[in-house]
Amino acid sequence: MYKIKYIPTGHEFLLPDETAKELKDKFPNDYKILEKNGKKFSDKRTVIKFKDGSIRELVLDKERK
């Protein structure tokens, strides 16, 4: 069993191995693995890279473009 955290809301879930791995593979920036089989786990988060190296497109209001 894996204990994972959904980062945007902070909710923690206890899920079977296959389900947790599937969620982590599909949404690597939204989930963080906290424990594997009851033992603490150090999960590395992937960094989103943008074309121009900034987060400007996330900050700006899309209606103004």
Coordinates of N, CA and C in Angstrom, one line a residue:
M1 N 0.8 -1.2 0.0 CA 0.0 0.0 0.0 C 0.9 1.3 0.0
Y2 N 0.4 2.2 -0.7 CA 1.1 3.5 -0.8 C 0.3 4.6 -0.2
K3 N 1.0 5.5 0.5 CA 0.3 6.7 1.1 C 0.8 7.8 0.2
I4 N -0.2 8.4 -0.6 CA 0.2 9.5 -1.5 C -0.6 10.8 -1.1
K5 N 0.0 11.9 -1.5 CA -0.6 13.2 -1.2 C -1.0 13.9 -2.5
Y6 N -2.2 14.4 -2.6 CA -2.6 15.2 -3.7 C -2.2 16.6 -3.4
I7 N -1.2 17.1 -4.1 CA -0.6 18.4 -3.7 C -1.5 19.6 -3.8
P8 N -2.3 19.8 -4.9 CA -3.2 21.0 -4.9 C -4.1 21.2 -3.7
T9 N -4.6 20.1 -3.2 CA -5.6 20.2 -2.0 C -5.0 19.8 -0.7
G10 N -3.9 19.0 -0.7 CA -3.2 18.6 0.5 C -3.9 17.3 1.1
H11 N -4.8 16.7 0.4 CA -5.4 15.5 0.9 C -4.5 14.3 0.7
E12 N -4.5 13.4 1.7 CA -3.7 12.2 1.7 C -4.6 10.9 1.5
F13 N -4.1 10.0 0.7 CA -4.8 8.8 0.4 C -3.9 7.5 0.6
L14 N -4.5 6.4 1.0 CA -3.9 5.2 1.1 C -4.4 4.3 0.0
L15 N -3.5 4.0 -1.0 CA -4.0 3.3 -2.2 C -3.1 2.0 -2.4
P16 N -3.7 1.1 -3.2 CA -2.9 -0.1 -3.6 C -1.7 0.4 -4.5
D17 N -0.7 -0.5 -4.6 CA 0.5 -0.2 -5.4 C 0.2 0.3 -6.8
E18 N -0.6 -0.5 -7.6 CA -0.8 -0.3 -9.0 C -1.5 1.1 -9.2
T19 N -2.5 1.4 -8.4 CA -3.3 2.6 -8.5 C -2.4 3.8 -8.2
A20 N -1.6 3.7 -7.2 CA -0.7 4.9 -6.8 C 0.3 5.1 -7.9
K21 N 0.9 4.0 -8.4 CA 1.9 4.2 -9.5 C 1.3 4.8 -10.7
E22 N 0.1 4.4 -11.1 CA -0.6 4.9 -12.2 C -0.9 6.4 -12.1
L23 N -1.4 6.8 -10.9 CA -1.6 8.2 -10.7 C -0.3 9.0 -10.8
K24 N 0.7 8.5 -10.2 CA 2.0 9.2 -10.2 C 2.6 9.3 -11.6
D25 N 2.4 8.3 -12.4 CA 2.9 8.3 -13.8 C 2.1 9.3 -14.7
K26 N 0.7 9.3 -14.5 CA -0.1 10.2 -15.3 C 0.0 11.7 -14.9
F27 N 0.1 11.9 -13.6 CA 0.1 13.3 -13.1 C 1.3 13.4 -12.1
P28 N 2.5 13.5 -12.6 CA 3.7 13.5 -11.7 C 3.8 14.8 -10.9
N29 N 3.2 15.9 -11.3 CA 3.3 17.1 -10.6 C 2.2 17.3 -9.6
D30 N 1.2 16.5 -9.6 CA 0.0 16.6 -8.7 C 0.1 15.7 -7.5
Y31 N 0.9 14.6 -7.6 CA 0.9 13.6 -6.5 C 2.3 13.5 -6.0
K32 N 2.4 13.2 -4.7 CA 3.7 13.0 -4.0 C 3.5 11.7 -3.2
I33 N 4.5 10.8 -3.3 CA 4.4 9.5 -2.5 C 5.0 9.8 -1.2
L34 N 4.3 9.5 -0.1 CA 4.8 9.8 1.2 C 5.3 8.5 1.9
E35 N 4.6 7.4 1.7 CA 5.1 6.1 2.3 C 4.8 5.0 1.3
K36 N 5.7 4.0 1.4 CA 5.6 2.7 0.7 C 5.6 1.6 1.7
N37 N 4.5 0.9 1.8 CA 4.3 -0.2 2.7 C 4.6 0.2 4.1
G38 N 4.2 1.3 4.5 CA 4.4 1.8 5.9 C 5.7 2.4 6.2
K39 N 6.6 2.5 5.3 CA 7.9 3.1 5.5 C 8.0 4.4 4.7
K40 N 8.6 5.4 5.4 CA 8.7 6.8 4.8 C 9.5 6.7 3.4
F41 N 9.1 7.5 2.5 CA 9.7 7.5 1.1 C 10.0 8.9 0.7
S42 N 11.2 9.1 0.2 CA 11.6 10.4 -0.3 C 11.3 10.5 -1.8
D43 N 10.2 11.1 -2.2 CA 9.7 11.2 -3.6 C 10.3 12.5 -4.2
K44 N 10.9 12.4 -5.3 CA 11.4 13.6 -6.0 C 10.3 14.1 -7.0
R45 N 10.1 15.4 -7.0 CA 9.1 16.0 -7.8 C 9.8 16.5 -9.1
T46 N 9.2 16.3 -10.2 CA 9.7 16.8 -11.5 C 9.4 18.3 -11.6
V47 N 10.3 19.0 -12.3 CA 10.2 20.4 -12.5 C 9.6 20.7 -13.9
I48 N 8.6 21.5 -14.0 CA 8.0 21.9 -15.3 C 9.0 22.9 -15.9
K49 N 9.4 22.6 -17.2 CA 10.2 23.5 -17.9 C 9.4 24.2 -19.0
F50 N 9.6 25.5 -19.1 CA 8.8 26.3 -20.1 C 9.8 26.7 -21.2
K51 N 9.2 27.0 -22.3 CA 10.0 27.4 -23.5 C 10.9 28.6 -23.2
D52 N 10.4 29.6 -22.6 CA 11.3 30.8 -22.3 C 11.9 30.8 -20.9
G53 N 11.7 29.7 -20.2 CA 12.3 29.6 -18.9 C 11.6 30.3 -17.8
S54 N 10.3 30.8 -18.0 CA 9.6 31.5 -17.0 C 8.2 30.9 -16.8
I55 N 7.5 31.4 -15.8 CA 6.2 30.9 -15.5 C 5.2 32.0 -15.9
R56 N 5.6 32.9 -16.7 CA 4.8 34.1 -17.1 C 3.4 33.7 -17.7
E57 N 3.4 32.6 -18.5 CA 2.2 32.2 -19.1 C 1.2 31.7 -18.1
L58 N 1.6 31.2 -17.0 CA 0.7 30.7 -15.9 C 0.2 31.9 -15.1
V59 N 0.9 32.9 -15.0 CA 0.5 34.1 -14.2 C -0.4 35.0 -14.9
L60 N -0.2 35.2 -16.2 CA -1.0 36.1 -16.9 C -2.4 35.6 -17.2
D61 N -3.4 36.5 -17.2 CA -4.8 36.2 -17.5 C -4.9 35.9 -18.9
K62 N -5.5 34.7 -19.3 CA -5.5 34.3 -20.7 C -6.5 35.2 -21.5
E63 N -7.4 35.8 -20.9 CA -8.4 36.7 -21.6 C -7.7 37.9 -22.1
R64 N -6.6 38.4 -21.5 CA -5.9 39.6 -22.0 C -5.1 39.4 -23.2
K65 N -4.8 38.2 -23.5 CA -3.9 37.9 -24.7 C -4.5 38.2 -26.0

